[in-house]
Amino acid sequence: MAAKYCEPCTARGMNPTALKWCTECEEALCSECTEAHKVQKMSRSHHLVEIGKIPNKIDLSCNCSKHQPLTFDYFCVDHDVICCKECLSTDHRACKNVTSIDIASTSSKQSQSFLDYEEQLRFILEALGKLNINRKENSSRIEQEETQIRKQVAQTKEILIKRIEYFEESLLKQLTELKNKDITGIKQQEKDIGDLVTSTKAQKEALEFIRDHGSEKQAFISIHSSKPILDGIENKVKQLTESFVDTSLMFVGSVSEDILTDLGSIELKETPCLVSMVPYKQLQSQVPVVSSGKLRSLTYLNDIDMKGERLKTVSGMTITDNNKLIICDVTTRKIYFFNENNTYLSSISSPHQPWDIAAIPGTTTAVLSCRFEACVQFIDIDMRKISKQVEVNQSQGCGVDATKHNIYVGSKGNIHVLDLRGNFKRTISMKNTEHYIDYISVCSNGNICYSITNEVCCITAEGDPVFSYTSPDLLQSRDIQIDDADNIYVLGRDQRTIDIFTSSGILVDILSIDNLSEPLSFCYNKELSKVYIANNRGKTISVFKAKK
């Protein structure tokens, strides 16, 4: 950092405030020293900068960090490093391409290295800006999700309260009915007892009257004539006694303390950040692939060695940005990974039967549709694992495709559009079809192409028809792919061909392919130089050389 006071004046015992900085002399200068600096022969061409414009965190020193106070005087071309005298003698004695730093630095501001450095700084700041935006969006989303979850908790509470109130009302109704029924029975029993009490008292009064006022003869006759009556009363009392039960009401709880312990739980799910960062030098080394023309012929090369793994029904395939092949087998329930040289690496198992798979451009994530489950699964390609599962409103799994912005999932008569995190955005209703959309692919203009049995169709992003193609020569249309030039390729299972259409639905070519037997799915690399086909009913992966 530049000094606060003028350094030449400080050496003379004065402390005037520095106003300028000489980048060549590496000295801070006051106004008088600045004027002198401008006219002296040795320094008139030097670069002077205002002190206030110098960044706080900047190292303007030309001294070697290892051998201070020696300055950097040399540049080793062999090692692409700057050196002081000590560095040169110890580390670069055998180097042949060493020059002075004055010569090496000529026009350095206009050099490609300087421009690359500037571009790398811009690239890093841009990447950090994206990450910062991503974090702010994540924070905002968390705030919104908290509000939503609070509403859901309140709704759950309300549902439970209503449910409990319903149970309470039902129990109280049952209590009243049981009580009333039992009380009615008891009152009838009390009436029966009262009738017997009245009869018994009448017999007692008659007996007491005869005892006090009647003759012996009357007493004898009364006893014998009343005996059957008393025996009848006693028998009824016995019957009542045997039929009576003591009743009581009590509450028997059907919910234990262990059953309802809470209203649910809050989970924090972690998924890979969608902002990816490719190092600047690696980005420089990658040549953008621009596809031109369309496929004209395919030549069989070989079948991929699965190293003992047995494929049964490969129903979906995709290629990543760096030409790594990924396939899924609906029968084995596995996802298989290959490197860019088509060497089999490993596999993972899915809890459901996978149907179709698509790599999300610009990311290290693929999305997988499941055959008989209303969900899609996200695959971490680098880690080779299922990172998360998202429910989709569909009756069974169908085709899936992904662009830089959206995920498209086919279903019966509909295509569901999700964002790259799997959040539902909208549904595209298909017109005049109730078929299952087995395979889909999206054009650069947003139109969506799909295959159903013996037909190839295309619709706009709003669901309006673009074209529909049927032909006796197109039997059992299967997988569908679209290249960078919007050429549409449709795999025909029964006729063992790839039909090629323009984006407007005009059939321009039919590639008949040797060495094929009931192919199920296919894809090609980014250069459109290799085509991979799930051959023999999806039991092998055949590689074909492609010509355009």
XYZ file of C-alpha atoms in Angstrom, residues 37-285:
249
model
C 9.383 14.081 -10.959
C 7.578 15.128 -14.125
C 10.491 17.231 -15.454
C 13.500 15.120 -14.492
C 14.912 13.233 -17.446
C 15.023 9.876 -15.663
C 11.436 10.065 -14.395
C 9.473 12.202 -16.834
C 8.031 9.067 -18.530
C 7.013 7.429 -15.268
C 3.381 6.699 -14.445
C 1.909 8.789 -11.628
C -1.320 7.791 -9.935
C -3.417 9.700 -7.417
C -3.027 8.185 -3.953
C -6.800 8.140 -3.441
C -7.329 5.967 -6.521
C -5.037 3.192 -5.317
C -7.056 0.220 -3.937
C -6.523 -0.501 -0.241
C -5.727 -4.158 -0.798
C -3.085 -4.109 -3.507
C 0.548 -5.175 -3.533
C 2.533 -2.718 -5.667
C 5.876 -4.048 -4.526
C 8.298 -5.582 -7.051
C 10.321 -7.269 -4.321
C 10.723 -11.037 -4.141
C 8.619 -12.453 -1.297
C 11.236 -15.159 -0.609
C 14.397 -13.045 -0.850
C 13.529 -9.517 0.228
C 14.686 -6.854 -0.414
C 15.805 -8.284 -3.774
C 13.576 -7.248 -6.667
C 12.158 -9.334 -9.485
C 14.643 -8.782 -12.311
C 14.224 -11.916 -14.436
C 11.553 -14.050 -16.073
C 12.004 -17.797 -16.624
C 10.133 -18.737 -19.780
C 10.614 -22.466 -19.116
C 8.784 -22.307 -15.779
C 6.614 -19.234 -16.504
C 7.704 -17.543 -13.259
C 9.343 -14.251 -12.250
C 12.645 -14.442 -10.335
C 15.081 -12.362 -8.362
C 18.854 -12.910 -8.567
C 18.746 -15.411 -5.717
C 15.835 -17.363 -7.266
C 17.723 -17.461 -10.564
C 20.892 -18.838 -9.041
C 19.188 -21.467 -6.879
C 16.151 -22.649 -8.845
C 16.771 -21.723 -12.485
C 20.483 -22.181 -13.020
C 19.919 -24.857 -15.671
C 17.083 -23.023 -17.446
C 17.970 -21.851 -20.959
C 15.093 -19.458 -21.590
C 15.646 -16.693 -19.036
C 15.254 -13.049 -19.928
C 15.183 -9.753 -18.057
C 11.841 -8.745 -16.685
C 12.091 -5.384 -18.515
C 12.182 -7.184 -21.868
C 9.587 -9.798 -20.844
C 7.178 -7.125 -19.647
C 7.220 -5.143 -22.896
C 3.588 -4.514 -23.977
C 2.399 -6.838 -21.230
C -0.855 -4.904 -20.870
C -1.714 -5.815 -24.455
C -0.588 -9.432 -24.096
C -2.919 -12.405 -24.194
C -1.841 -13.344 -20.662
C -3.020 -9.969 -19.327
C -6.290 -10.250 -21.240
C -6.772 -13.804 -19.942
C -6.105 -12.599 -16.406
C -8.708 -9.867 -16.814
C -11.188 -12.356 -18.264
C -10.516 -14.837 -15.471
C -11.218 -12.139 -12.868
C -14.452 -11.245 -14.666
C -15.339 -14.940 -14.861
C -14.733 -15.484 -11.128
C -16.732 -12.381 -10.149
C -19.564 -13.467 -12.409
C -19.532 -16.943 -10.839
C -19.512 -15.432 -7.339
C -22.367 -13.135 -8.358
C -24.404 -16.144 -9.473
C -23.605 -17.953 -6.224
C -24.613 -14.880 -4.227
C -27.914 -14.655 -6.116
C -28.406 -18.389 -5.551
C -27.885 -17.973 -1.793
C -30.273 -15.005 -1.630
C -32.881 -16.969 -3.586
C -32.353 -19.940 -1.249
C -32.774 -17.681 1.790
C -35.910 -16.120 0.324
C -37.287 -19.549 -0.513
C -36.644 -20.753 3.052
C -38.567 -17.731 4.395
C -41.479 -18.489 2.064
C -41.372 -22.176 2.953
C -41.441 -21.308 6.661
C -44.611 -19.250 6.102
C -46.143 -22.059 4.076
C -45.234 -24.690 6.668
C -46.727 -22.542 9.449
C -49.970 -22.481 7.444
C -49.749 -26.250 6.930
C -49.166 -26.819 10.668
C -52.190 -24.624 11.447
C -54.259 -26.518 8.885
C -53.117 -29.850 10.355
C -54.052 -28.606 13.816
C -57.471 -27.500 12.543
C -58.031 -30.881 10.871
C -57.074 -32.701 14.063
C -59.315 -30.463 16.172
C -62.250 -31.052 13.830
C -61.527 -34.767 13.898
C -61.362 -34.789 17.684
C -64.575 -32.763 17.881
C -66.237 -35.284 15.592
C -65.060 -38.130 17.812
C -66.290 -36.230 20.878
C -69.730 -35.638 19.343
C -69.996 -39.275 18.313
C -68.971 -40.534 21.776
C -71.379 -38.185 23.584
C -74.210 -39.286 21.298
C -73.366 -42.910 22.025
C -73.242 -42.096 25.764
C -76.713 -40.511 25.685
C -78.217 -43.404 23.734
C -76.762 -46.033 26.067
C -77.812 -44.109 29.171
C -81.371 -43.564 27.927
C -81.756 -47.191 26.920
C -80.483 -48.429 30.284
C -82.557 -45.947 32.301
C -85.699 -46.993 30.371
C -85.027 -50.634 31.269
C -84.397 -49.803 34.934
C -87.634 -47.793 35.158
C -89.602 -50.759 33.771
C -87.968 -52.965 36.381
C -88.898 -50.439 39.088
C -92.536 -50.574 37.868
C -92.531 -54.373 38.033
C -91.157 -54.201 41.577
C -93.807 -51.623 42.533
C -96.614 -53.870 41.256
C -95.312 -56.792 43.352
C -94.956 -54.529 46.400
C -98.624 -53.464 46.034
C -99.822 -57.077 45.729
C -97.711 -58.189 48.683
C -98.943 -55.326 50.900
C -102.578 -56.200 50.033
C -101.999 -59.778 51.198
C -100.320 -58.499 54.347
C -103.186 -56.125 55.197
C -105.753 -58.938 54.705
C -103.740 -61.275 56.935
C -103.383 -58.636 59.691
C -107.135 -57.852 59.578
C -108.080 -61.517 59.969
C -105.506 -61.899 62.729
C -107.020 -59.023 64.687
C -110.731 -59.351 63.864
C -111.446 -62.631 62.088
C -112.413 -66.078 63.433
C -110.153 -69.088 63.536
C -112.032 -70.580 60.643
C -111.540 -67.439 58.541
C -107.813 -67.438 59.386
C -107.481 -71.085 58.345
C -109.271 -70.530 55.054
C -107.381 -67.248 54.304
C -103.973 -68.884 54.830
C -104.738 -71.743 52.522
C -106.436 -69.661 49.849
C -103.650 -66.982 49.812
C -100.752 -69.472 49.714
C -100.793 -69.846 45.866
C -100.895 -66.047 45.558
C -97.859 -65.605 47.837
C -96.019 -68.422 46.062
C -96.694 -66.643 42.738
C -95.442 -63.311 44.083
C -92.329 -64.963 45.513
C -91.618 -66.707 42.216
C -91.838 -63.408 40.350
C -89.433 -61.795 42.834
C -87.048 -64.704 42.297
C -87.269 -64.271 38.524
C -86.656 -60.537 38.803
C -83.684 -61.086 41.087
C -82.111 -63.525 38.641
C -82.718 -61.274 35.630
C -81.440 -58.050 37.157
C -77.878 -56.860 36.480
C -76.102 -53.839 37.868
C -75.080 -51.556 34.982
C -72.507 -48.746 34.826
C -71.067 -46.500 32.132
C -67.361 -45.975 31.666
C -65.073 -44.464 28.979
C -62.669 -46.830 27.229
C -60.029 -44.817 25.345
C -58.941 -46.186 21.961
C -55.985 -43.760 21.548
C -52.924 -44.400 23.649
C -50.393 -41.721 24.529
C -47.888 -43.366 22.213
C -50.053 -43.211 19.080
C -50.366 -39.421 18.735
C -47.013 -38.008 19.804
C -46.809 -34.976 17.479
C -48.364 -33.311 14.435
C -45.530 -34.231 12.066
C -41.946 -33.116 11.550
C -39.974 -30.453 9.722
C -37.267 -31.710 7.368
C -34.415 -29.775 5.797
C -33.657 -31.405 2.469
C -30.310 -30.809 0.808
C -29.871 -30.985 -2.959
C -26.834 -30.033 -5.054
C -26.656 -26.339 -5.905
C -27.848 -25.752 -9.461
C -25.145 -23.117 -10.020
C -22.132 -25.002 -11.400
C -18.588 -23.701 -11.790
C -16.169 -25.000 -14.414
C -12.644 -23.614 -13.783
C -11.709 -20.899 -16.260
C -8.729 -22.780 -17.713
C -10.807 -25.916 -18.181
C -13.499 -23.807 -19.844
C -10.866 -22.333 -22.187
C -9.701 -25.794 -23.202
